[in-house]
């Protein structure tokens, strides 16, 4: 099962919005929100909440891809998020997430008995390549027990 299939199976909101997981690696996650009238705002583009969910889902995908091997001892949780809407989004939009800290540093903190936090940066783009939004989600790996 791919990371995208796992998220679609375990996160109902990802299924609700019909998110498409195009790439999920520890280096990068790319997720697309198709153009769907049910999720439009008052000007005919994707609703801000749908774009937030798209970007947060991309951040979750990279976290699972990067730290999936740690799930037996820690649970990934979003700690906080900040989003900026830069340009009008119309049509389908795609979110690209990247880790803000080296994986090895995060795992080393977990190994030391700490609860590491790390940022994930996400860029949201229209089909024409214009950046319509930027988001940062701070994640933690909460040790089990």
Short mmCIF file of N, CA and C in Angstrom, two decimals:
data_model
loop_
_atom_site.label_atom_id
_atom_site.label_comp_id
_atom_site.label_asym_id
_atom_site.label_seq_id
_atom_site.Cartn_x
_atom_site.Cartn_y
_atom_site.Cartn_z
N UNK A 1 0.85 -1.18 0.00
CA UNK A 1 0.00 0.00 0.00
C UNK A 1 0.90 1.25 0.00
N UNK A 2 0.61 2.19 -0.89
CA UNK A 2 1.38 3.43 -0.96
C UNK A 2 0.96 4.37 0.17
N UNK A 3 1.77 5.38 0.42
CA UNK A 3 1.43 6.38 1.43
C UNK A 3 0.10 7.04 1.09
N UNK A 4 -0.07 7.39 -0.18
CA UNK A 4 -1.32 8.02 -0.61
C UNK A 4 -2.53 7.13 -0.38
N UNK A 5 -2.39 5.83 -0.70
CA UNK A 5 -3.49 4.89 -0.48
C UNK A 5 -3.78 4.74 1.00
N UNK A 6 -2.72 4.72 1.83
CA UNK A 6 -2.91 4.60 3.26
C UNK A 6 -3.64 5.81 3.83
N UNK A 7 -3.23 7.01 3.40
CA UNK A 7 -3.89 8.22 3.89
C UNK A 7 -5.34 8.28 3.43
N UNK A 8 -5.58 7.91 2.19
CA UNK A 8 -6.96 7.90 1.69
C UNK A 8 -7.82 6.91 2.46
N UNK A 9 -7.20 5.80 2.89
CA UNK A 9 -7.95 4.78 3.63
C UNK A 9 -8.19 5.17 5.08
N UNK A 10 -7.28 5.94 5.67
CA UNK A 10 -7.37 6.21 7.10
C UNK A 10 -7.80 7.63 7.44
N UNK A 11 -7.77 8.54 6.47
CA UNK A 11 -8.16 9.94 6.72
C UNK A 11 -9.37 10.26 5.84
N UNK A 12 -10.57 10.17 6.44
CA UNK A 12 -11.79 10.38 5.64
C UNK A 12 -11.82 11.70 4.87
N UNK A 13 -11.25 12.77 5.43
CA UNK A 13 -11.29 14.07 4.75
C UNK A 13 -10.55 14.01 3.41
N UNK A 14 -9.46 13.26 3.35
CA UNK A 14 -8.72 13.12 2.09
C UNK A 14 -9.60 12.47 1.02
N UNK A 15 -10.37 11.48 1.42
CA UNK A 15 -11.31 10.83 0.48
C UNK A 15 -12.43 11.78 0.10
N UNK A 16 -12.95 12.51 1.08
CA UNK A 16 -14.07 13.42 0.83
C UNK A 16 -13.72 14.42 -0.26
N UNK A 17 -12.50 14.97 -0.21
CA UNK A 17 -12.08 15.97 -1.19
C UNK A 17 -11.51 15.35 -2.47
N UNK A 18 -11.46 14.02 -2.53
CA UNK A 18 -10.92 13.32 -3.71
C UNK A 18 -9.47 13.73 -4.00
N UNK A 19 -8.68 13.88 -2.94
CA UNK A 19 -7.29 14.28 -3.12
C UNK A 19 -6.53 13.19 -3.87
N UNK A 20 -5.64 13.63 -4.75
CA UNK A 20 -4.83 12.71 -5.55
C UNK A 20 -3.38 12.83 -5.08
N UNK A 21 -2.82 11.74 -4.55
CA UNK A 21 -1.44 11.72 -4.06
C UNK A 21 -0.54 11.36 -5.24
N UNK A 22 0.14 12.36 -5.80
CA UNK A 22 0.93 12.18 -7.01
C UNK A 22 2.34 11.69 -6.72
N UNK A 23 2.90 12.14 -5.61
CA UNK A 23 4.27 11.77 -5.24
C UNK A 23 4.36 11.79 -3.73
N UNK A 24 4.91 10.75 -3.15
CA UNK A 24 5.11 10.72 -1.70
C UNK A 24 6.44 10.05 -1.41
N UNK A 25 7.46 10.86 -1.17
CA UNK A 25 8.78 10.38 -0.80
C UNK A 25 9.21 11.14 0.45
N UNK A 26 10.27 10.69 1.12
CA UNK A 26 10.75 11.43 2.28
C UNK A 26 11.26 12.83 1.93
N UNK A 27 11.52 13.08 0.66
CA UNK A 27 12.03 14.38 0.22
C UNK A 27 10.92 15.34 -0.21
N UNK A 28 9.81 14.76 -0.69
CA UNK A 28 8.78 15.61 -1.30
C UNK A 28 7.46 14.87 -1.38
N UNK A 29 6.37 15.60 -1.11
CA UNK A 29 5.04 15.04 -1.33
C UNK A 29 4.26 16.02 -2.19
N UNK A 30 3.59 15.49 -3.19
CA UNK A 30 2.80 16.32 -4.12
C UNK A 30 1.38 15.75 -4.15
N UNK A 31 0.42 16.62 -3.82
CA UNK A 31 -0.98 16.21 -3.74
C UNK A 31 -1.82 17.21 -4.52
N UNK A 32 -2.78 16.70 -5.31
CA UNK A 32 -3.62 17.56 -6.14
C UNK A 32 -5.06 17.52 -5.65
N UNK A 33 -5.68 18.71 -5.66
CA UNK A 33 -7.11 18.86 -5.41
C UNK A 33 -7.77 19.13 -6.76
N UNK A 34 -8.54 18.16 -7.28
CA UNK A 34 -9.23 18.41 -8.56
C UNK A 34 -10.21 19.56 -8.44
N UNK A 35 -10.54 20.17 -9.56
CA UNK A 35 -11.53 21.24 -9.59
C UNK A 35 -12.91 20.59 -9.41
N UNK A 36 -13.59 20.92 -8.30
CA UNK A 36 -14.88 20.32 -7.97
C UNK A 36 -15.81 21.41 -7.46
N UNK A 37 -16.91 21.60 -8.15
CA UNK A 37 -17.85 22.68 -7.82
C UNK A 37 -18.33 22.61 -6.36
N UNK A 38 -18.47 21.41 -5.81
CA UNK A 38 -18.94 21.28 -4.42
C UNK A 38 -17.99 21.91 -3.41
N UNK A 39 -16.74 22.14 -3.80
CA UNK A 39 -15.74 22.70 -2.88
C UNK A 39 -15.27 24.08 -3.31
N UNK A 40 -16.10 24.78 -4.09
CA UNK A 40 -15.77 26.13 -4.54
C UNK A 40 -16.16 27.16 -3.48
N UNK A 41 -15.54 28.32 -3.59
CA UNK A 41 -15.90 29.46 -2.75
C UNK A 41 -16.83 30.39 -3.54
N UNK A 42 -17.04 31.59 -3.03
CA UNK A 42 -17.98 32.53 -3.65
C UNK A 42 -17.50 33.11 -4.98
N UNK A 43 -16.21 32.90 -5.34
CA UNK A 43 -15.72 33.40 -6.63
C UNK A 43 -15.42 32.26 -7.62
N UNK A 44 -15.79 31.04 -7.25
CA UNK A 44 -15.68 29.93 -8.20
C UNK A 44 -14.38 29.15 -8.15
N UNK A 45 -13.52 29.46 -7.20
CA UNK A 45 -12.28 28.70 -7.04
C UNK A 45 -12.37 27.79 -5.83
N UNK A 46 -11.30 27.03 -5.58
CA UNK A 46 -11.34 26.14 -4.42
C UNK A 46 -11.47 26.92 -3.11
N UNK A 47 -12.31 26.46 -2.22
CA UNK A 47 -12.55 27.09 -0.93
C UNK A 47 -11.27 27.08 -0.10
N UNK A 48 -11.08 28.11 0.72
CA UNK A 48 -9.89 28.21 1.57
C UNK A 48 -9.72 26.98 2.45
N UNK A 49 -10.82 26.46 2.97
CA UNK A 49 -10.75 25.27 3.81
C UNK A 49 -10.30 24.04 3.04
N UNK A 50 -10.71 23.94 1.78
CA UNK A 50 -10.27 22.83 0.95
C UNK A 50 -8.78 22.94 0.66
N UNK A 51 -8.30 24.16 0.42
CA UNK A 51 -6.86 24.35 0.17
C UNK A 51 -6.05 24.08 1.43
N UNK A 52 -6.57 24.46 2.60
CA UNK A 52 -5.90 24.15 3.86
C UNK A 52 -5.77 22.63 4.01
N UNK A 53 -6.87 21.92 3.76
CA UNK A 53 -6.85 20.46 3.89
C UNK A 53 -5.90 19.83 2.88
N UNK A 54 -5.88 20.36 1.66
CA UNK A 54 -4.94 19.87 0.64
C UNK A 54 -3.50 20.01 1.15
N UNK A 55 -3.14 21.19 1.61
CA UNK A 55 -1.76 21.44 2.06
C UNK A 55 -1.42 20.62 3.29
N UNK A 56 -2.35 20.53 4.25
CA UNK A 56 -2.10 19.74 5.45
C UNK A 56 -1.95 18.27 5.09
N UNK A 57 -2.71 17.80 4.12
CA UNK A 57 -2.60 16.40 3.68
C UNK A 57 -1.25 16.14 3.02
N UNK A 58 -0.76 17.11 2.25
CA UNK A 58 0.58 16.95 1.65
C UNK A 58 1.64 16.88 2.74
N UNK A 59 1.47 17.70 3.78
CA UNK A 59 2.44 17.67 4.87
C UNK A 59 2.37 16.32 5.59
N UNK A 60 1.18 15.80 5.79
CA UNK A 60 1.04 14.49 6.42
C UNK A 60 1.65 13.38 5.59
N UNK A 61 1.52 13.49 4.28
CA UNK A 61 2.09 12.46 3.39
C UNK A 61 3.60 12.41 3.50
N UNK A 62 4.25 13.58 3.54
CA UNK A 62 5.71 13.56 3.64
C UNK A 62 6.15 13.08 5.02
N UNK A 63 5.39 13.41 6.05
CA UNK A 63 5.72 12.94 7.40
C UNK A 63 5.65 11.40 7.45
N UNK A 64 4.62 10.83 6.87
CA UNK A 64 4.48 9.37 6.84
C UNK A 64 5.60 8.75 6.00
N UNK A 65 5.90 9.36 4.86
CA UNK A 65 6.96 8.83 4.00
C UNK A 65 8.32 8.90 4.70
N UNK A 66 8.56 9.99 5.43
CA UNK A 66 9.86 10.19 6.07
C UNK A 66 10.00 9.39 7.36
N UNK A 67 8.91 9.28 8.12
CA UNK A 67 9.01 8.71 9.47
C UNK A 67 8.11 7.49 9.70
N UNK A 68 7.62 6.90 8.62
CA UNK A 68 6.77 5.73 8.74
C UNK A 68 7.42 4.60 9.51
N UNK A 69 8.74 4.49 9.41
CA UNK A 69 9.45 3.43 10.11
C UNK A 69 9.54 3.68 11.62
N UNK A 70 9.09 4.85 12.07
CA UNK A 70 9.11 5.18 13.50
C UNK A 70 7.74 4.98 14.16
N UNK A 71 6.72 4.59 13.37
CA UNK A 71 5.35 4.53 13.87
C UNK A 71 5.15 3.51 14.99
N UNK A 72 6.02 2.54 15.11
CA UNK A 72 5.87 1.56 16.19
C UNK A 72 6.19 2.17 17.54
N UNK A 73 6.90 3.30 17.54
CA UNK A 73 7.28 3.93 18.82
C UNK A 73 6.82 5.37 18.98
N UNK A 74 6.24 5.96 17.94
CA UNK A 74 5.80 7.35 18.03
C UNK A 74 4.65 7.61 17.07
N UNK A 75 3.80 8.57 17.46
CA UNK A 75 2.65 8.96 16.64
C UNK A 75 2.90 10.36 16.09
N UNK A 76 2.77 10.56 14.78
CA UNK A 76 2.92 11.91 14.23
C UNK A 76 1.66 12.73 14.49
N UNK A 77 1.84 13.95 14.97
CA UNK A 77 0.72 14.85 15.23
C UNK A 77 1.07 16.25 14.74
N UNK A 78 0.11 16.90 14.11
CA UNK A 78 0.30 18.31 13.74
C UNK A 78 0.18 19.14 15.02
N UNK A 79 1.12 20.07 15.23
CA UNK A 79 1.15 20.92 16.42
C UNK A 79 0.50 22.27 16.12
N UNK A 80 0.86 22.85 14.99
CA UNK A 80 0.28 24.14 14.58
C UNK A 80 0.47 24.32 13.09
N UNK A 81 -0.32 25.21 12.53
CA UNK A 81 -0.25 25.48 11.09
C UNK A 81 -0.51 26.95 10.83
N UNK A 82 0.15 27.45 9.81
CA UNK A 82 -0.08 28.82 9.36
C UNK A 82 -0.14 28.81 7.84
N UNK A 83 -1.15 29.49 7.31
CA UNK A 83 -1.32 29.51 5.85
C UNK A 83 -1.48 30.95 5.39
N UNK A 84 -0.93 31.22 4.24
CA UNK A 84 -1.10 32.52 3.59
C UNK A 84 -1.65 32.30 2.20
N UNK A 85 -2.74 33.00 1.90
CA UNK A 85 -3.35 32.92 0.57
C UNK A 85 -2.81 34.08 -0.24
N UNK A 86 -2.05 33.79 -1.31
CA UNK A 86 -1.29 34.81 -2.04
C UNK A 86 -1.99 35.34 -3.30
N UNK A 87 -2.60 34.43 -4.04
CA UNK A 87 -3.26 34.79 -5.30
C UNK A 87 -4.55 33.99 -5.40
N UNK A 88 -5.45 34.46 -6.25
CA UNK A 88 -6.70 33.76 -6.48
C UNK A 88 -6.41 32.39 -7.09
N UNK A 89 -6.95 31.37 -6.48
CA UNK A 89 -6.81 30.01 -6.99
C UNK A 89 -8.05 29.67 -7.80
N UNK A 90 -7.85 29.16 -8.99
CA UNK A 90 -8.96 28.72 -9.83
C UNK A 90 -8.58 27.37 -10.43
N UNK A 91 -9.59 26.52 -10.64
CA UNK A 91 -9.30 25.22 -11.23
C UNK A 91 -8.64 24.29 -10.23
N UNK A 92 -7.93 23.29 -10.76
CA UNK A 92 -7.25 22.37 -9.87
C UNK A 92 -6.03 23.06 -9.26
N UNK A 93 -5.70 22.66 -8.05
CA UNK A 93 -4.52 23.18 -7.37
C UNK A 93 -3.71 22.01 -6.83
N UNK A 94 -2.40 22.22 -6.73
CA UNK A 94 -1.49 21.18 -6.29
C UNK A 94 -0.63 21.71 -5.16
N UNK A 95 -0.46 20.90 -4.13
CA UNK A 95 0.37 21.26 -2.98
C UNK A 95 1.63 20.41 -3.00
N UNK A 96 2.77 21.07 -2.79
CA UNK A 96 4.06 20.39 -2.72
C UNK A 96 4.67 20.65 -1.35
N UNK A 97 4.95 19.58 -0.62
CA UNK A 97 5.47 19.67 0.74
C UNK A 97 6.93 19.24 0.80
N UNK A 98 7.71 19.93 1.63
CA UNK A 98 9.10 19.56 1.88
C UNK A 98 9.39 19.65 3.38
N UNK A 99 10.25 18.76 3.86
CA UNK A 99 10.64 18.77 5.27
C UNK A 99 11.55 19.94 5.55
N UNK A 100 11.39 20.53 6.72
CA UNK A 100 12.21 21.68 7.10
C UNK A 100 13.40 21.34 7.97
N UNK A 101 13.56 20.07 8.34
CA UNK A 101 14.71 19.62 9.13
C UNK A 101 15.18 18.28 8.59
N UNK A 102 16.46 17.99 8.72
CA UNK A 102 16.94 16.67 8.29
C UNK A 102 16.27 15.55 9.09
N UNK A 103 15.88 14.49 8.40
CA UNK A 103 15.24 13.34 9.04
C UNK A 103 16.10 12.80 10.18
N UNK A 104 17.40 12.70 9.95
CA UNK A 104 18.30 12.11 10.95
C UNK A 104 18.28 12.90 12.25
N UNK A 105 18.16 14.22 12.17
CA UNK A 105 18.11 15.05 13.38
C UNK A 105 16.83 14.77 14.18
N UNK A 106 15.72 14.62 13.48
CA UNK A 106 14.45 14.34 14.14
C UNK A 106 14.49 12.98 14.83
N UNK A 107 15.01 11.97 14.13
CA UNK A 107 15.10 10.62 14.69
C UNK A 107 16.07 10.60 15.87
N UNK A 108 17.15 11.36 15.78
CA UNK A 108 18.12 11.42 16.89
C UNK A 108 17.46 11.98 18.16
N UNK A 109 16.60 12.99 18.00
CA UNK A 109 15.88 13.53 19.17
C UNK A 109 14.94 12.48 19.75
N UNK A 110 14.27 11.74 18.87
CA UNK A 110 13.38 10.68 19.32
C UNK A 110 14.18 9.61 20.06
N UNK A 111 15.33 9.23 19.50
CA UNK A 111 16.22 8.25 20.13
C UNK A 111 16.66 8.71 21.52
N UNK A 112 16.82 10.01 21.69
CA UNK A 112 17.27 10.58 22.97
C UNK A 112 16.13 10.73 23.98
N UNK A 113 14.94 10.24 23.62
CA UNK A 113 13.81 10.30 24.53
C UNK A 113 13.04 11.61 24.49
N UNK A 114 13.32 12.43 23.48
CA UNK A 114 12.65 13.72 23.35
C UNK A 114 11.43 13.58 22.45
N UNK A 115 10.65 14.65 22.40
CA UNK A 115 9.50 14.73 21.50
C UNK A 115 9.85 15.77 20.42
N UNK A 116 10.45 15.32 19.32
CA UNK A 116 10.93 16.27 18.32
C UNK A 116 9.80 17.01 17.62
N UNK A 117 10.07 18.25 17.27
CA UNK A 117 9.17 19.04 16.42
C UNK A 117 9.93 19.43 15.17
N UNK A 118 9.21 19.53 14.06
CA UNK A 118 9.85 19.89 12.80
C UNK A 118 8.82 20.53 11.88
N UNK A 119 9.26 21.54 11.12
CA UNK A 119 8.33 22.18 10.20
C UNK A 119 8.28 21.46 8.85
N UNK A 120 7.12 21.56 8.23
CA UNK A 120 6.94 21.13 6.84
C UNK A 120 6.43 22.34 6.08
N UNK A 121 7.13 22.70 5.02
CA UNK A 121 6.72 23.83 4.18
C UNK A 121 5.93 23.30 2.99
N UNK A 122 4.84 23.97 2.68
CA UNK A 122 3.97 23.56 1.58
C UNK A 122 3.69 24.76 0.68
N UNK A 123 3.80 24.53 -0.61
CA UNK A 123 3.47 25.55 -1.61
C UNK A 123 2.27 25.05 -2.40
N UNK A 124 1.27 25.90 -2.58
CA UNK A 124 0.07 25.55 -3.35
C UNK A 124 0.14 26.31 -4.67
N UNK A 125 -0.05 25.58 -5.77
CA UNK A 125 0.03 26.19 -7.11
C UNK A 125 -1.19 25.88 -7.95
N UNK A 126 -1.52 26.83 -8.80
CA UNK A 126 -2.53 26.60 -9.85
C UNK A 126 -1.88 25.78 -10.96
N UNK A 127 -2.70 25.33 -11.90
CA UNK A 127 -2.19 24.55 -13.03
C UNK A 127 -1.20 25.35 -13.88
N UNK A 128 -1.33 26.69 -13.88
CA UNK A 128 -0.40 27.52 -14.67
C UNK A 128 0.92 27.77 -13.94
N UNK A 129 1.07 27.19 -12.75
CA UNK A 129 2.32 27.33 -12.00
C UNK A 129 2.35 28.47 -11.01
N UNK A 130 1.37 29.35 -11.04
CA UNK A 130 1.35 30.48 -10.10
C UNK A 130 1.13 29.97 -8.68
N UNK A 131 1.92 30.50 -7.75
CA UNK A 131 1.78 30.12 -6.34
C UNK A 131 0.60 30.88 -5.75
N UNK A 132 -0.40 30.14 -5.30
CA UNK A 132 -1.61 30.75 -4.74
C UNK A 132 -1.60 30.76 -3.22
N UNK A 133 -0.77 29.92 -2.61
CA UNK A 133 -0.72 29.87 -1.16
C UNK A 133 0.54 29.21 -0.65
N UNK A 134 0.88 29.56 0.57
CA UNK A 134 2.03 28.95 1.25
C UNK A 134 1.59 28.60 2.66
N UNK A 135 2.03 27.44 3.12
CA UNK A 135 1.62 26.98 4.44
C UNK A 135 2.81 26.34 5.14
N UNK A 136 2.86 26.48 6.44
CA UNK A 136 3.83 25.75 7.26
C UNK A 136 3.05 25.01 8.32
N UNK A 137 3.33 23.72 8.43
CA UNK A 137 2.75 22.91 9.49
C UNK A 137 3.90 22.41 10.36
N UNK A 138 3.82 22.65 11.65
CA UNK A 138 4.80 22.10 12.58
C UNK A 138 4.24 20.78 13.10
N UNK A 139 5.02 19.73 12.93
CA UNK A 139 4.65 18.38 13.35
C UNK A 139 5.52 17.96 14.53
N UNK A 140 5.03 16.98 15.26
CA UNK A 140 5.81 16.33 16.30
C UNK A 140 5.67 14.83 16.15
N UNK A 141 6.65 14.12 16.67
CA UNK A 141 6.54 12.67 16.82
C UNK A 141 6.40 12.43 18.32
N UNK A 142 5.19 12.12 18.75
CA UNK A 142 4.92 11.90 20.17
C UNK A 142 5.23 10.46 20.51
N UNK A 143 6.22 10.25 21.39
CA UNK A 143 6.57 8.87 21.75
C UNK A 143 5.37 8.14 22.37
N UNK A 144 5.24 6.87 22.03
CA UNK A 144 4.17 6.03 22.61
C UNK A 144 4.49 5.77 24.07
N UNK A 145 3.43 5.63 24.87
CA UNK A 145 3.61 5.22 26.26
C UNK A 145 3.76 6.31 27.25
#
